[in-house]
Amino acid sequence: MSTAPAPAVAPRAAALAGIVAGVVLVAVAELASLAFSSSSAPFVAVGGAFIDLLPPVVKDLVVGLFGTWDKVVLFASMGAVYLALTGLIGRLGGTRPRLAGALLGVLGAFAAAVVSTRAESELLDVVPTLLGTAVAVPTLHLLLRALRSPVGERGPSTDWSRRRSLLGIGAVGVLAVVAAATARGIGASREVARRAAQFVLPAPATGADPIPEGAQMELAGMPPFVTPNADFYRIDTALAVPRVDPTRWELRVHGLVERELTLSFAELLAEPMLEKHLTLTCVSNAVGGDLVGNATWLGVPVRTLLERAGVLEGADMVLSRSVDGFTASTPLEALTDARDALIAVGMNGQPLPAEHGYPVRMVVPGLYGYVSATKWLTELKVTRFEDDTAYWSTRGWSERGPIKIASRVDVPRSFADLSVAADGAVMLGGTAWAQQRGIAAVEVRIDDGDWRAAELGAEVSEDTWTQWSLRWEDAVPGDHSVTVRATDGEGAVQTEERANPAPDGASGWHTVRFTVV
């Protein structure tokens, strides 16, 4: 009794079928996730879990290399690994389709399990991934079946059939990619529309001080004194911006307090609001880096709510928590002293952008963001450093994170060409900051020459950055370098000693090389 030869699929075609089925899984899950939380999308959940497992040195390296593009790089890397994995599953399916389908199902089940572990997720948030898996597995079988032909059967009709099958598989893949991208775009546009319709910012009980005209140096290439929302740096652990419904949002204040507080968003908006110009800095900012921004924030002073709750003796830290599970350990004194630590709802005259914490975030001057600037805020726990640790504290970073003196050269950029003006001068400029102390002086050194005093822009407050400029009157053509250092309002001079961002912020003088032509 003879046996018919086993059907065969060319390895490359089978791998393509696996990749397309994997893309279908993600596309269906992305579409379905529009009805659930942002962490219900499998790529977002798995990527978030991966970030949680990264050692601090790797995170610092990625941010140092790619800055605000870190999430794009992570998604691209995850995508490459995912395509390779689903390609291997498809290749296996060329000879063992049932096993390949089972492995794709296991991959989907694993992603669903990860979704269920995310802080923002609810029980039903696994549905999009399970639905995507339920569609992807039979899709894989159908695609492999379309490519299959008996061994030894060759000819023009068979070749045309295979080419047609490959074209069909490619079309399915393109449609899946378009569907996933459309789902992501719909989610973003829906969020923008919802935020625009939610509320109007209340008028501040105390408005921000006017910005003096001289705060902005009139020098081409200088950053604006107030950073536009669209240009403000974003560094956080959220791969997808959490979708927070302000009508359901609550802020819980508890822990070592006399009375626990719970405020709705409407109740928070009814509180007297304070508006302040404040500069924020990321601890991952390298010397001369741009992970710093200055904005006008509107919010409720944190000390107002802590006073109402009644902080108990012995407390020295407030653990703030985001809806996505991120936590930050802020020294209690930074939230109860005279500085303007805010529970912010507005940024530069608008409701908080979604990527910057909508509807509510923390803003604390004088501390790096990883210990103070919790976005999508939902909880304040009054506690002790010895009793609780925060997200980055458990990964080797300093617990308290006071901001170091920093300065940078903004004009010129590295390796730029500068032209000598008609009067023989070259203009240099930059920015310096030392929140809670202010900037008293900035000095500039050209090549290996003496330090020269720079002209400072008008100071707005000790909690905002200060711009500086220097008129180099004896400039000569050729290659040069410019180095900058700052002195804070307490007389401390910025150190030359180089330190990496981990574990408590970078230090060192910023030097830029350029050419005078």
Short mmCIF file of C-alpha atoms in Angstrom, two decimals, residues 276-505:
data_model
loop_
_atom_site.label_atom_id
_atom_site.label_comp_id
_atom_site.label_asym_id
_atom_site.label_seq_id
_atom_site.Cartn_x
_atom_site.Cartn_y
_atom_site.Cartn_z
CA LYS A 276 4.58 79.05 38.27
CA HIS A 277 7.43 78.99 35.78
CA LEU A 278 9.51 75.90 36.60
CA THR A 279 12.36 74.09 34.87
CA LEU A 280 12.34 70.28 34.90
CA THR A 281 15.42 68.13 34.36
CA CYS A 282 15.82 64.42 33.69
CA VAL A 283 18.48 62.59 35.69
CA SER A 284 19.53 60.88 32.45
CA ASN A 285 20.52 64.20 30.90
CA ALA A 286 24.16 64.03 29.83
CA VAL A 287 26.51 67.01 30.07
CA GLY A 288 25.29 69.47 27.43
CA GLY A 289 22.14 67.40 26.83
CA ASP A 290 18.62 68.57 26.00
CA LEU A 291 16.59 66.50 28.48
CA VAL A 292 15.59 69.70 30.26
CA GLY A 293 12.73 72.10 29.66
CA ASN A 294 11.09 75.16 31.12
CA ALA A 295 7.31 75.59 31.24
CA THR A 296 4.54 77.48 32.97
CA TRP A 297 2.68 75.04 35.21
CA LEU A 298 -0.76 75.37 36.82
CA GLY A 299 -1.68 73.27 39.82
CA VAL A 300 -2.47 72.81 43.48
CA PRO A 301 0.44 73.06 45.92
CA VAL A 302 1.19 69.59 47.28
CA ARG A 303 1.62 70.99 50.76
CA THR A 304 -2.04 72.07 50.75
CA LEU A 305 -3.26 68.48 50.58
CA LEU A 306 -0.59 67.16 52.94
CA GLU A 307 -1.52 69.78 55.53
CA ARG A 308 -5.17 68.79 55.17
CA ALA A 309 -4.32 65.12 55.62
CA GLY A 310 -2.10 65.83 58.63
CA VAL A 311 1.34 64.24 58.29
CA LEU A 312 2.31 62.09 61.27
CA GLU A 313 5.63 62.38 63.08
CA GLY A 314 8.39 60.20 61.68
CA ALA A 315 7.40 60.45 58.02
CA ASP A 316 10.18 61.60 55.68
CA MET A 317 9.06 60.56 52.19
CA VAL A 318 6.03 60.62 49.90
CA LEU A 319 5.72 57.72 47.48
CA SER A 320 3.78 58.93 44.44
CA ARG A 321 2.20 56.38 42.11
CA SER A 322 1.14 56.56 38.48
CA VAL A 323 -1.82 54.72 36.98
CA ASP A 324 0.70 52.54 35.11
CA GLY A 325 2.40 51.46 38.34
CA PHE A 326 5.45 53.76 38.24
CA THR A 327 6.48 55.13 41.65
CA ALA A 328 8.74 57.97 42.78
CA SER A 329 10.21 58.64 46.22
CA THR A 330 10.09 62.36 47.01
CA PRO A 331 11.64 63.72 50.24
CA LEU A 332 8.80 65.03 52.41
CA GLU A 333 10.54 68.36 53.02
CA ALA A 334 10.54 69.09 49.27
CA LEU A 335 6.72 68.91 49.32
CA THR A 336 6.11 70.84 52.54
CA ASP A 337 8.70 73.63 52.48
CA ALA A 338 8.37 77.02 50.76
CA ARG A 339 9.13 75.74 47.23
CA ASP A 340 6.24 75.50 44.78
CA ALA A 341 5.78 71.74 44.41
CA LEU A 342 2.57 71.28 42.42
CA ILE A 343 -0.05 68.71 41.59
CA ALA A 344 -0.30 70.09 38.07
CA VAL A 345 -3.25 70.09 35.66
CA GLY A 346 -2.01 72.69 33.17
CA MET A 347 1.11 73.30 31.08
CA ASN A 348 1.78 76.54 29.20
CA GLY A 349 -1.85 77.62 29.40
CA GLN A 350 -3.32 74.31 28.22
CA PRO A 351 -4.51 71.11 29.88
CA LEU A 352 -1.61 68.71 30.31
CA PRO A 353 -0.74 66.93 27.07
CA ALA A 354 -1.45 63.19 27.32
CA GLU A 355 2.25 62.33 27.02
CA HIS A 356 3.09 64.74 29.84
CA GLY A 357 0.70 63.28 32.40
CA TYR A 358 -2.90 64.17 31.56
CA PRO A 359 -4.99 64.71 33.58
CA VAL A 360 -2.72 65.17 36.63
CA ARG A 361 1.02 65.00 37.33
CA MET A 362 3.54 66.18 39.91
CA VAL A 363 6.07 68.97 39.38
CA VAL A 364 8.69 69.55 42.09
CA PRO A 365 11.45 72.15 41.62
CA GLY A 366 14.96 71.23 42.71
CA LEU A 367 14.70 67.47 42.17
CA TYR A 368 15.32 65.31 39.13
CA GLY A 369 12.14 63.97 37.57
CA TYR A 370 12.70 60.34 38.51
CA VAL A 371 12.08 61.16 42.20
CA SER A 372 9.43 63.84 41.76
CA ALA A 373 7.70 64.32 38.39
CA THR A 374 5.23 61.43 38.44
CA LYS A 375 2.87 61.56 35.45
CA TRP A 376 -0.71 60.25 35.37
CA LEU A 377 -0.70 60.64 39.15
CA THR A 378 -3.20 58.66 41.20
CA GLU A 379 -1.74 58.18 44.68
CA LEU A 380 0.36 59.91 47.36
CA LYS A 381 1.52 57.67 50.19
CA VAL A 382 3.15 59.41 53.13
CA THR A 383 5.80 57.02 54.41
CA ARG A 384 9.50 56.59 55.30
CA PHE A 385 12.51 55.88 53.13
CA GLU A 386 13.32 52.90 55.33
CA ASP A 387 9.87 51.40 54.72
CA ASP A 388 9.24 51.98 50.99
CA THR A 389 11.31 52.10 47.82
CA ALA A 390 10.41 53.56 44.45
CA TYR A 391 10.77 52.27 40.88
CA TRP A 392 14.26 53.60 40.17
CA SER A 393 15.48 53.33 43.77
CA THR A 394 15.24 49.55 43.48
CA ARG A 395 17.39 49.75 40.34
CA GLY A 396 20.41 51.41 41.89
CA TRP A 397 19.59 55.12 41.55
CA SER A 398 19.85 57.61 44.39
CA GLU A 399 16.76 57.94 46.60
CA ARG A 400 16.61 61.74 46.81
CA GLY A 401 17.91 63.17 43.51
CA PRO A 402 18.74 66.86 44.12
CA ILE A 403 19.57 68.66 40.85
CA LYS A 404 23.23 69.54 40.25
CA ILE A 405 24.48 72.81 38.78
CA ALA A 406 24.50 72.52 34.99
CA SER A 407 25.27 74.71 32.00
CA ARG A 408 25.55 74.14 28.28
CA VAL A 409 26.54 75.83 25.04
CA ASP A 410 23.59 76.23 22.67
CA VAL A 411 25.30 78.52 20.15
CA PRO A 412 27.26 77.24 18.35
CA ARG A 413 26.31 73.59 17.96
CA SER A 414 29.12 71.06 17.76
CA PHE A 415 31.29 71.40 14.63
CA ALA A 416 29.24 74.34 13.33
CA ASP A 417 30.70 77.13 11.21
CA LEU A 418 30.36 80.66 12.63
CA SER A 419 30.84 83.78 10.59
CA VAL A 420 32.58 86.85 11.94
CA ALA A 421 30.25 89.85 12.03
CA ALA A 422 31.07 93.11 10.30
CA ASP A 423 32.45 94.49 13.56
CA GLY A 424 34.76 91.47 13.95
CA ALA A 425 32.82 89.76 16.74
CA VAL A 426 31.33 86.28 17.15
CA MET A 427 28.33 85.69 19.44
CA LEU A 428 28.18 82.65 21.74
CA GLY A 429 25.27 81.67 23.96
CA GLY A 430 23.70 79.00 26.11
CA THR A 431 21.67 78.03 29.15
CA ALA A 432 22.38 77.30 32.82
CA TRP A 433 20.25 76.01 35.68
CA ALA A 434 20.47 75.20 39.39
CA GLN A 435 16.89 74.91 40.61
CA GLN A 436 16.25 76.14 44.17
CA ARG A 437 19.52 78.12 44.10
CA GLY A 438 19.41 80.05 40.85
CA ILE A 439 22.33 81.12 38.66
CA ALA A 440 24.62 83.91 39.88
CA ALA A 441 27.27 83.81 37.16
CA VAL A 442 28.33 82.02 33.97
CA GLU A 443 31.91 81.93 32.71
CA VAL A 444 33.16 80.97 29.27
CA ARG A 445 36.59 79.83 28.13
CA ILE A 446 37.67 80.05 24.49
CA ASP A 447 40.23 77.39 23.60
CA ASP A 448 42.76 77.33 26.47
CA GLY A 449 42.38 80.98 27.38
CA ASP A 450 41.21 82.68 30.54
CA TRP A 451 37.65 82.46 31.85
CA ARG A 452 35.45 85.33 30.71
CA ALA A 453 32.27 86.52 32.41
CA ALA A 454 29.20 85.99 30.24
CA GLU A 455 26.20 88.28 30.18
CA LEU A 456 23.19 86.76 31.95
CA GLY A 457 19.63 87.07 30.78
CA ALA A 458 17.09 88.47 33.22
CA GLU A 459 16.31 85.99 36.01
CA VAL A 460 12.69 84.90 36.33
CA SER A 461 13.15 82.83 39.49
CA GLU A 462 15.66 80.52 41.14
CA ASP A 463 13.59 77.60 39.83
CA THR A 464 13.96 78.42 36.13
CA TRP A 465 16.93 78.24 33.83
CA THR A 466 18.89 81.34 32.88
CA GLN A 467 20.21 82.15 29.42
CA TRP A 468 23.67 83.62 28.84
CA SER A 469 25.61 85.15 25.96
CA LEU A 470 29.19 86.21 25.25
CA ARG A 471 30.44 88.64 22.62
CA TRP A 472 33.81 87.30 21.44
CA GLU A 473 35.37 90.44 20.00
CA ASP A 474 38.84 89.11 19.16
CA ALA A 475 37.65 86.09 17.19
CA VAL A 476 40.06 84.78 14.56
CA PRO A 477 39.31 82.34 11.73
CA GLY A 478 40.08 78.67 12.37
CA ASP A 479 39.08 75.79 14.61
CA HIS A 480 38.18 76.63 18.21
CA SER A 481 36.50 75.27 21.32
CA VAL A 482 34.24 76.91 23.89
CA THR A 483 33.74 75.63 27.44
CA VAL A 484 31.16 76.86 29.95
CA ARG A 485 30.73 76.66 33.72
CA ALA A 486 28.17 78.22 36.08
CA THR A 487 28.05 79.47 39.66
CA ASP A 488 24.82 79.05 41.60
CA GLY A 489 23.12 81.54 43.89
CA GLU A 490 24.84 80.05 46.94
CA GLY A 491 28.32 80.58 45.48
CA ALA A 492 29.02 76.97 44.48
CA VAL A 493 30.95 76.63 41.22
CA GLN A 494 30.02 73.88 38.77
CA THR A 495 32.53 71.06 39.04
CA GLU A 496 34.82 70.02 36.20
CA GLU A 497 34.77 66.42 37.44
CA ARG A 498 32.95 64.18 34.99
CA ALA A 499 30.25 61.87 36.28
CA ASN A 500 27.79 59.71 34.37
CA PRO A 501 24.05 60.23 34.92
CA ALA A 502 23.75 57.11 37.09
CA PRO A 503 23.18 57.09 40.01
CA ASP A 504 22.43 60.75 40.80
CA GLY A 505 22.93 62.92 37.72
#
